[in-house]
Tab-separated table of C-alpha atoms and ligand atoms in Angstrom:
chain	number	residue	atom	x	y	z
A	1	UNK	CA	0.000	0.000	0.000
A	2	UNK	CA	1.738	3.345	-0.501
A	3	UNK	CA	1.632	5.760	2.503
A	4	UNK	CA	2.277	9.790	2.545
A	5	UNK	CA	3.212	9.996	5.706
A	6	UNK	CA	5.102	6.599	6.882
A	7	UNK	CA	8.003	4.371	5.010
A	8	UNK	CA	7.266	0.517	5.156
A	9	UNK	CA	10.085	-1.673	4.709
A	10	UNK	CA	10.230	-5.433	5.015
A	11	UNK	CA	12.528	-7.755	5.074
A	12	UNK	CA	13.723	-11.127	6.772
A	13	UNK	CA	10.799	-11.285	8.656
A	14	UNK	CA	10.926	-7.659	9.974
A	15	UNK	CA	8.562	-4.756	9.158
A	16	UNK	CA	10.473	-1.535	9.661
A	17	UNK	CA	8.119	1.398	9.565
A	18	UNK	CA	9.618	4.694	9.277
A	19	UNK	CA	7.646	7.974	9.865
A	20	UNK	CA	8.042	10.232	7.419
A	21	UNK	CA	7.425	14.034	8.356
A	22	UNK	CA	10.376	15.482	7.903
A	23	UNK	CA	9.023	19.262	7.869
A	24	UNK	CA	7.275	18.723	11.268
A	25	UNK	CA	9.915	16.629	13.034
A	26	UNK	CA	7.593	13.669	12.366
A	27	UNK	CA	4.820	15.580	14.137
A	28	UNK	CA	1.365	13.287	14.836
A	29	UNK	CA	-1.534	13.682	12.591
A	30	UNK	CA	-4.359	12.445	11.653
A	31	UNK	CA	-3.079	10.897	8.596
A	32	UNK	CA	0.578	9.708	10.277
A	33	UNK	CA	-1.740	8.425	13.159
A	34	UNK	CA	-3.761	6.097	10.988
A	35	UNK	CA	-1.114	5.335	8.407
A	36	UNK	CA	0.576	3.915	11.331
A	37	UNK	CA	-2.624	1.908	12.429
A	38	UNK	CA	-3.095	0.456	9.216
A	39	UNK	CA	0.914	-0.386	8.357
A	40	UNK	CA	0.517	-2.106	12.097
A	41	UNK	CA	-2.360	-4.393	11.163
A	42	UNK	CA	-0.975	-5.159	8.035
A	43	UNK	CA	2.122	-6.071	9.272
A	44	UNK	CA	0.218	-8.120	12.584
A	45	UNK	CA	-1.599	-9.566	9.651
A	46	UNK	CA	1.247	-10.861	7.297
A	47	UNK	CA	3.002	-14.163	7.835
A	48	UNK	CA	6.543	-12.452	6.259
A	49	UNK	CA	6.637	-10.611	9.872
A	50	UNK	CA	7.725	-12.087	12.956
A	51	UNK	CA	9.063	-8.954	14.774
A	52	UNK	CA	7.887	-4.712	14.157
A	53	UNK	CA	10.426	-1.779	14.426
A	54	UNK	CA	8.692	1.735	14.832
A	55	UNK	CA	11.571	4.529	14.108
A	56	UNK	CA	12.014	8.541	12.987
A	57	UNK	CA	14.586	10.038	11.192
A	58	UNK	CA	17.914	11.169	13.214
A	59	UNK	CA	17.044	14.122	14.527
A	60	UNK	CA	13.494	13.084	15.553
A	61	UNK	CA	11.038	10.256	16.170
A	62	UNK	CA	8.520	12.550	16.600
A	63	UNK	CA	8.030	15.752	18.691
A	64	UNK	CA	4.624	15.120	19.123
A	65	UNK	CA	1.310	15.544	18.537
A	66	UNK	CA	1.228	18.140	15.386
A	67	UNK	CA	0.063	21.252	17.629
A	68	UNK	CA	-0.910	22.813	14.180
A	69	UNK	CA	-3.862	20.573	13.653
A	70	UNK	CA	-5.079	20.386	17.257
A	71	UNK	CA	-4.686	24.288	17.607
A	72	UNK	CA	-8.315	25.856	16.677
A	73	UNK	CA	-9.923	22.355	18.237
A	74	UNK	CA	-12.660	23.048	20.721
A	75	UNK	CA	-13.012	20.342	23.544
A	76	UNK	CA	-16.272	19.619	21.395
A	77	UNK	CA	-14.415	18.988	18.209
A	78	UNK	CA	-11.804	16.956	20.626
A	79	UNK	CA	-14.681	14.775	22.527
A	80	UNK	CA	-16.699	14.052	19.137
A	81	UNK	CA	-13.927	13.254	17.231
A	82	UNK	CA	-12.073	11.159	19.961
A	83	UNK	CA	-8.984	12.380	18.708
A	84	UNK	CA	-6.614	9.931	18.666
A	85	UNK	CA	-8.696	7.878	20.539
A	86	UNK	CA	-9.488	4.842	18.132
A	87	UNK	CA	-5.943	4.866	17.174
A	88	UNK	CA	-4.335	4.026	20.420
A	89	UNK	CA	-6.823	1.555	20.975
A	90	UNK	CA	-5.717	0.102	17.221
A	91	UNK	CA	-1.982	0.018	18.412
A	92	UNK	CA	-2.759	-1.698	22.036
A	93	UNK	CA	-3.970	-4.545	19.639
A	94	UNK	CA	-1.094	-5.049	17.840
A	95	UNK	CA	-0.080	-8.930	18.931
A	96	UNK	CA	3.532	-9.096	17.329
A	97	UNK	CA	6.314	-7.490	19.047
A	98	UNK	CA	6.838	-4.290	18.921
A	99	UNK	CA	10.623	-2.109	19.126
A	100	UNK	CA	10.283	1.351	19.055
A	101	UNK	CA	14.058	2.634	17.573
A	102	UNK	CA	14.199	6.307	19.327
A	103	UNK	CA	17.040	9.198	17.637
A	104	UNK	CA	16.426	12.541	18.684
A	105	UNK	CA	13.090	14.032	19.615
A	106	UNK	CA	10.590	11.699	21.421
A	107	UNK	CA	8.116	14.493	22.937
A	108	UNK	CA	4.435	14.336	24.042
A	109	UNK	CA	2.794	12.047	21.491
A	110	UNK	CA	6.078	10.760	19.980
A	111	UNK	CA	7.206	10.008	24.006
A	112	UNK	CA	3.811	8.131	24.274
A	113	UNK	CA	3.565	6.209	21.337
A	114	UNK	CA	7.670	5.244	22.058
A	115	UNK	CA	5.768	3.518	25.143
A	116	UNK	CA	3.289	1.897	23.472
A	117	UNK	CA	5.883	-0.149	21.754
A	118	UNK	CA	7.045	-2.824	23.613
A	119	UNK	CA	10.433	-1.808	24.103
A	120	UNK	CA	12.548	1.546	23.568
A	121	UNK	CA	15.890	1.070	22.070
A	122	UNK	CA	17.489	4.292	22.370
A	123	UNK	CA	20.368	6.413	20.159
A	124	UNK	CA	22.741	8.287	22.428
A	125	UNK	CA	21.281	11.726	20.901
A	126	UNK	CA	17.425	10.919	22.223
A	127	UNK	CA	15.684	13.578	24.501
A	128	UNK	CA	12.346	12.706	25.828
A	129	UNK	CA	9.479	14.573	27.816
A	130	UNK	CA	6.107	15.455	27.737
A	131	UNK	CA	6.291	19.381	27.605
A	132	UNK	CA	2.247	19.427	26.845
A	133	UNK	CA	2.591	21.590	30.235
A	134	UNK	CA	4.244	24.206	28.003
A	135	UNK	CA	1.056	24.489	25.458
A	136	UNK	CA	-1.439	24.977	28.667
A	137	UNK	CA	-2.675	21.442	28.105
A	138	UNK	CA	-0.825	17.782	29.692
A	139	UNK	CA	-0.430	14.522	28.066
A	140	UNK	CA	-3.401	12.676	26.325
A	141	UNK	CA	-1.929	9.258	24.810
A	142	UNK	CA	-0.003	7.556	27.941
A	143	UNK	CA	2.466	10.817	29.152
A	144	UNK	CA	0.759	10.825	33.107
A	145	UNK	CA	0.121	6.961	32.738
A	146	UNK	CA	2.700	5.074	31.037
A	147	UNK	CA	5.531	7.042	31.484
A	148	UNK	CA	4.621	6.852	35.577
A	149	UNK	CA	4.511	2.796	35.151
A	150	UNK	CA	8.232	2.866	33.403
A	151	UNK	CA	9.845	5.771	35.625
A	152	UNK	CA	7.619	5.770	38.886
A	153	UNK	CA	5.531	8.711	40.040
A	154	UNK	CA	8.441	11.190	41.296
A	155	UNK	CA	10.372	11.234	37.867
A	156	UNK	CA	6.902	11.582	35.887
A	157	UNK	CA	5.854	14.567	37.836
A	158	UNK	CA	8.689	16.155	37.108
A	159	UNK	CA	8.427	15.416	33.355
A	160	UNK	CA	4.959	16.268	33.382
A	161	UNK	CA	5.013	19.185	35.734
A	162	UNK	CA	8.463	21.286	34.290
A	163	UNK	CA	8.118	19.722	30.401
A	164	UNK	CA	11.654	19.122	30.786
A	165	UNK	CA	13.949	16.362	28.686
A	166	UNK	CA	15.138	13.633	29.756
A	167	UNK	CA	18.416	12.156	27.837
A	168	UNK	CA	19.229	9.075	27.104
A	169	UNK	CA	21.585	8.169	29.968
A	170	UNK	CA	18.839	9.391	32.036
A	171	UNK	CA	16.160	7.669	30.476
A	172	UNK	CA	18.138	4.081	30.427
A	173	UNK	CA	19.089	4.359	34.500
A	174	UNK	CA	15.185	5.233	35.049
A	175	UNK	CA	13.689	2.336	33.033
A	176	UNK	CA	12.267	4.424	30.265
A	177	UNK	CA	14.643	2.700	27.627
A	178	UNK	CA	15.901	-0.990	27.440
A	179	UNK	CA	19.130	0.232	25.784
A	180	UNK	CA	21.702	3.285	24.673
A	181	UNK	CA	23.435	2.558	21.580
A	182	UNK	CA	25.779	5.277	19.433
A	183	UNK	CA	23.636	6.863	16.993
A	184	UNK	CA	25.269	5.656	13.702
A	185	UNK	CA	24.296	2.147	15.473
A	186	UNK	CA	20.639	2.781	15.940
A	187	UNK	CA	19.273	0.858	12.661
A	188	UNK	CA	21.748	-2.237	12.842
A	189	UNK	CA	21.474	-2.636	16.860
A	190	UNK	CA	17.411	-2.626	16.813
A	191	UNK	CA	17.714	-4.869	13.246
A	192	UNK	CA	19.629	-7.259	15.606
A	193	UNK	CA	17.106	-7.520	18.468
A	194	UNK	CA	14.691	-7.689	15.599
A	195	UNK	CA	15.608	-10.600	13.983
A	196	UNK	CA	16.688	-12.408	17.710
A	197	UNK	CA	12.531	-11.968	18.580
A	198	UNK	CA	11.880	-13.320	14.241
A	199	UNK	CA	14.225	-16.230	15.277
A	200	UNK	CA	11.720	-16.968	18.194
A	201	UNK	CA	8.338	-19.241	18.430
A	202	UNK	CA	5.780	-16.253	16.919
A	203	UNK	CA	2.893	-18.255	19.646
A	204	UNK	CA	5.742	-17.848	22.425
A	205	UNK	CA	6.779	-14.905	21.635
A	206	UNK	CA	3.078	-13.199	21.704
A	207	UNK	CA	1.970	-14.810	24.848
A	208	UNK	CA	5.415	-12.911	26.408
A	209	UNK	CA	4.099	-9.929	25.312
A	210	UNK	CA	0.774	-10.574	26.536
A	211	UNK	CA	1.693	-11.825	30.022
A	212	UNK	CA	4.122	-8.962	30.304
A	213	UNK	CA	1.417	-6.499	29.503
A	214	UNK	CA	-1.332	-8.258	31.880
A	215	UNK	CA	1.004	-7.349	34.406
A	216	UNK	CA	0.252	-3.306	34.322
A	217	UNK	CA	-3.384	-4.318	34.466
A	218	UNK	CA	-3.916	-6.851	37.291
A	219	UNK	CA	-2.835	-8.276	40.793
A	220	UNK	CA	0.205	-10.228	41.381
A	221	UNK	CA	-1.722	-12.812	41.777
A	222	UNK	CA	-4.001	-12.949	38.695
A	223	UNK	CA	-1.259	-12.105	36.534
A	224	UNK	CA	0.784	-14.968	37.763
A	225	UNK	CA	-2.035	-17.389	37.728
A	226	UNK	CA	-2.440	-15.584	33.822
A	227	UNK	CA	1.245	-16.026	33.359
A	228	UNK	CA	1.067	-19.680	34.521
A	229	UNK	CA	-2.061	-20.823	32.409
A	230	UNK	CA	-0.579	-19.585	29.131
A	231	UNK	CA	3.025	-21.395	29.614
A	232	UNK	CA	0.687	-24.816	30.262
A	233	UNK	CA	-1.460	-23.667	27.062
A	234	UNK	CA	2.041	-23.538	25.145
A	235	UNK	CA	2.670	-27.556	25.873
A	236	UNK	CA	-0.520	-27.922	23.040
A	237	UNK	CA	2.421	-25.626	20.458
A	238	UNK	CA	4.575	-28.018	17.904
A	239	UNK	CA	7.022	-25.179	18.923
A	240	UNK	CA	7.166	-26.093	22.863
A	241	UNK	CA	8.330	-29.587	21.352
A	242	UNK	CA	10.599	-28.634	18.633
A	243	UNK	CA	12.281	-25.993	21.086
A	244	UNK	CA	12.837	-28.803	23.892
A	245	UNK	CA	13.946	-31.220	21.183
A	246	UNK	CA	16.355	-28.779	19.652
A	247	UNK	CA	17.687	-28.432	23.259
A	248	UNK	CA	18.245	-32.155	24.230
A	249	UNK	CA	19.581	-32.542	20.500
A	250	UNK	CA	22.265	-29.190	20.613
A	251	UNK	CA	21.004	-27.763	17.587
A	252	UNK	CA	19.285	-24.536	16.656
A	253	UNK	CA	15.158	-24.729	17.124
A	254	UNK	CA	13.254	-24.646	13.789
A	255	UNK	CA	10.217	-22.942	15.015
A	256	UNK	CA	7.123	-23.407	12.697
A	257	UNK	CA	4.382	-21.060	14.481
A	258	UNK	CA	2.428	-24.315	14.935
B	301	CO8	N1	3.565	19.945	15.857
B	301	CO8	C1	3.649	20.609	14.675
B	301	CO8	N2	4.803	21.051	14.144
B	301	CO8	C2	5.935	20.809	14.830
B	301	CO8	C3	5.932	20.120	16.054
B	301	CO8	C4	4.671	19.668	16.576
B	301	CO8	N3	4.564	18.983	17.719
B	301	CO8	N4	7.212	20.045	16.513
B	301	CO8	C5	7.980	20.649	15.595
B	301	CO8	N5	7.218	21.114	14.569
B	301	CO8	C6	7.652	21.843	13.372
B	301	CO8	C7	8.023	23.280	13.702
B	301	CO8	O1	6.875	24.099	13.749
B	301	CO8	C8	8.959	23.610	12.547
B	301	CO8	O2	8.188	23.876	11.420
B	301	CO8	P1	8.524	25.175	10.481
B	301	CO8	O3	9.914	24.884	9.981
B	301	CO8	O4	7.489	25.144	9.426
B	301	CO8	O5	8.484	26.361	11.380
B	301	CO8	C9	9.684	22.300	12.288
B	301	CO8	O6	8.868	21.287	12.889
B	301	CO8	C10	11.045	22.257	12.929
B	301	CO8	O7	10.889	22.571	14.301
B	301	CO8	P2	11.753	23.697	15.034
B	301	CO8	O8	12.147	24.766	14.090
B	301	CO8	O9	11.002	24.108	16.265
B	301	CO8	O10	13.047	22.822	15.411
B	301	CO8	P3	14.037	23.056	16.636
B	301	CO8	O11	15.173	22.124	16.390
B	301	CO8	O12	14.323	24.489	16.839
B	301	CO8	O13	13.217	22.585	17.943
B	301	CO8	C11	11.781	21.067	19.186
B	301	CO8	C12	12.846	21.217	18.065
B	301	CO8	C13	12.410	21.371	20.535
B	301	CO8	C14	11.324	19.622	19.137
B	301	CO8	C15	10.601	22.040	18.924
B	301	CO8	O14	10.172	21.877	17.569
B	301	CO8	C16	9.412	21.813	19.794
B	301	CO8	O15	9.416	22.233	20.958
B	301	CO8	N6	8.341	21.174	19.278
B	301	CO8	C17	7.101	20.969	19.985
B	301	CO8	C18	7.230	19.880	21.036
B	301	CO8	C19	5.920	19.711	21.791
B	301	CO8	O16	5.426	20.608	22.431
B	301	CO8	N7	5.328	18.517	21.697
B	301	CO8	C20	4.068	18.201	22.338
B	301	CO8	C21	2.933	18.436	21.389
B	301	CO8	S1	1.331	18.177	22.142
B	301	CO8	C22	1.181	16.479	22.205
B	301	CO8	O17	2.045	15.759	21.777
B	301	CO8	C23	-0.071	15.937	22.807
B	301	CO8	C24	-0.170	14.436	22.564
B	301	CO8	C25	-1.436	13.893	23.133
B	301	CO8	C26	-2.511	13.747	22.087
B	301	CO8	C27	-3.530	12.792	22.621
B	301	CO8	C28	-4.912	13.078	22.158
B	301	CO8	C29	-5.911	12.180	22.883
């Protein structure tokens, strides 16, 4: 499908989408938000992807929402039109692993939908924050809620409260990010975890992210009792044998998504 707003690349079992707004520092719209959505599903859909890879360009993934189309909105227009509403809700459904690859600018929007990736692989050049504060509104996608989850509450107060940046170094010893690479590195480091997760059972490696999740949205003990009923349900997998097999045997696991 050809996009305006997004790049979609795939190859050995990876989806790379790119966002392409160059002139707005891959600022949020309306038509990024559900080119995004649909290159998702696509990709969720397609059985030539086994892992996703979210990035920007170098000097931004995206500085957030685009503050030129919100601007004139009344909280009417906001309200009817659930801005940005159905979209999350499309990207929380997303079932394949998802890496967001973070250079430069992650701000607001760009900082929440960073979270809403699975993990954050991080250049040494990224800056993050939710400086919504600054515009006289706060954060609408996950900035109060999912940045307090990853950083706890003192560190997102202060994001949310000041709008100031974190960097990366700060953002890897608070949790925000799973790594720091150099910049030039970026592409070929998140390619790497990439194709580990492709190399993976796809049934294994969706329950992980679905028993990881289930624990931001339950007790302890549900979510281990959750956690514990889908590693039984993955003894009925051809993959649970193959990967056992492949152990006893000491050879790599062919893993068939069966
Ligand atoms: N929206 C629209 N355009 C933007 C945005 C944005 N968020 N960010 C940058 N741009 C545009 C600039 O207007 C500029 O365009 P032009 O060249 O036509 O003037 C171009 O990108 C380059 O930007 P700058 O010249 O400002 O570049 P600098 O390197 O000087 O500064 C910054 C980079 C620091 C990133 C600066 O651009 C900036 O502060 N941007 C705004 C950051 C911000 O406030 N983000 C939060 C936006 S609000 C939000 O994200 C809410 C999300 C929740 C929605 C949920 C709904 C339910």
């Amino acid at each position: 499908m050809a996009y305006e707003t997004i790049i979609v690349d795939t190859a050995d079992d990876v989806a790379t989408i790119r966002l392409n707004r160059p002139d707005a520092l891959n600022a949020l719209n309306q038509m990024l938000l559900n080119e995004l959505c649909t290159a998702l599903e696509e990709a969720d859909a397609s059985d030539k992807v086994r892992c996703i890879v979210v990035t920007g360009s170098e000097k931004a993934f995206a500085a957030g929402a685009d503050i030129t189309e919100m601007a004139d909105k009344s909280y009417v227009d906001m309200t009817a039109q659930a801005y940005f509403q159905n979209q999350s809700r499309r990207i929380e459904q997303i079932r394949k692993p998802i890496i967001a690859a973070v250079s430069g600018y992650a701000l607001g929007g760009g900082c929440e939908l960073a979270m809403m990736c699975d993990f954050i692989i991080a250049s040494d050049t990224a800056k993050f924050g939710q400086p919504e504060i600054n515009l006289g509104v706060i954060a609408g996608m996950g900035g109060t809620q999912r940045l307090a989850r990853y950083v706890g509450k003192s560190k997102a107060m202060d994001m949310n409260l000041t709008g100031r940046f974190m960097d990366a170094e700060e953002a890897l010893s608070s949790g925000l990010v799973s790594r720091v690479v150099p910049a030039k590195k970026l592409m070929e480091e998140t390619q790497s975890a990439a194709q580990k997760i492709a190399a993976k059972s796809l049934l294994a490696s969706m329950a992980a992210k679905d028993a990881v999740n289930r624990a931001f949205e339950t007790t302890l003990a549900e979510g281990l009792n959750y956690e514990r009923r889908t590693f039984y349900g993955l003894f009925a997998t051809q993959d649970q044998k193959e990967g056992m097999a492949a152990f006893q045997e000491k050879r790599e696991a062919q893993f068939r998504d069966k």
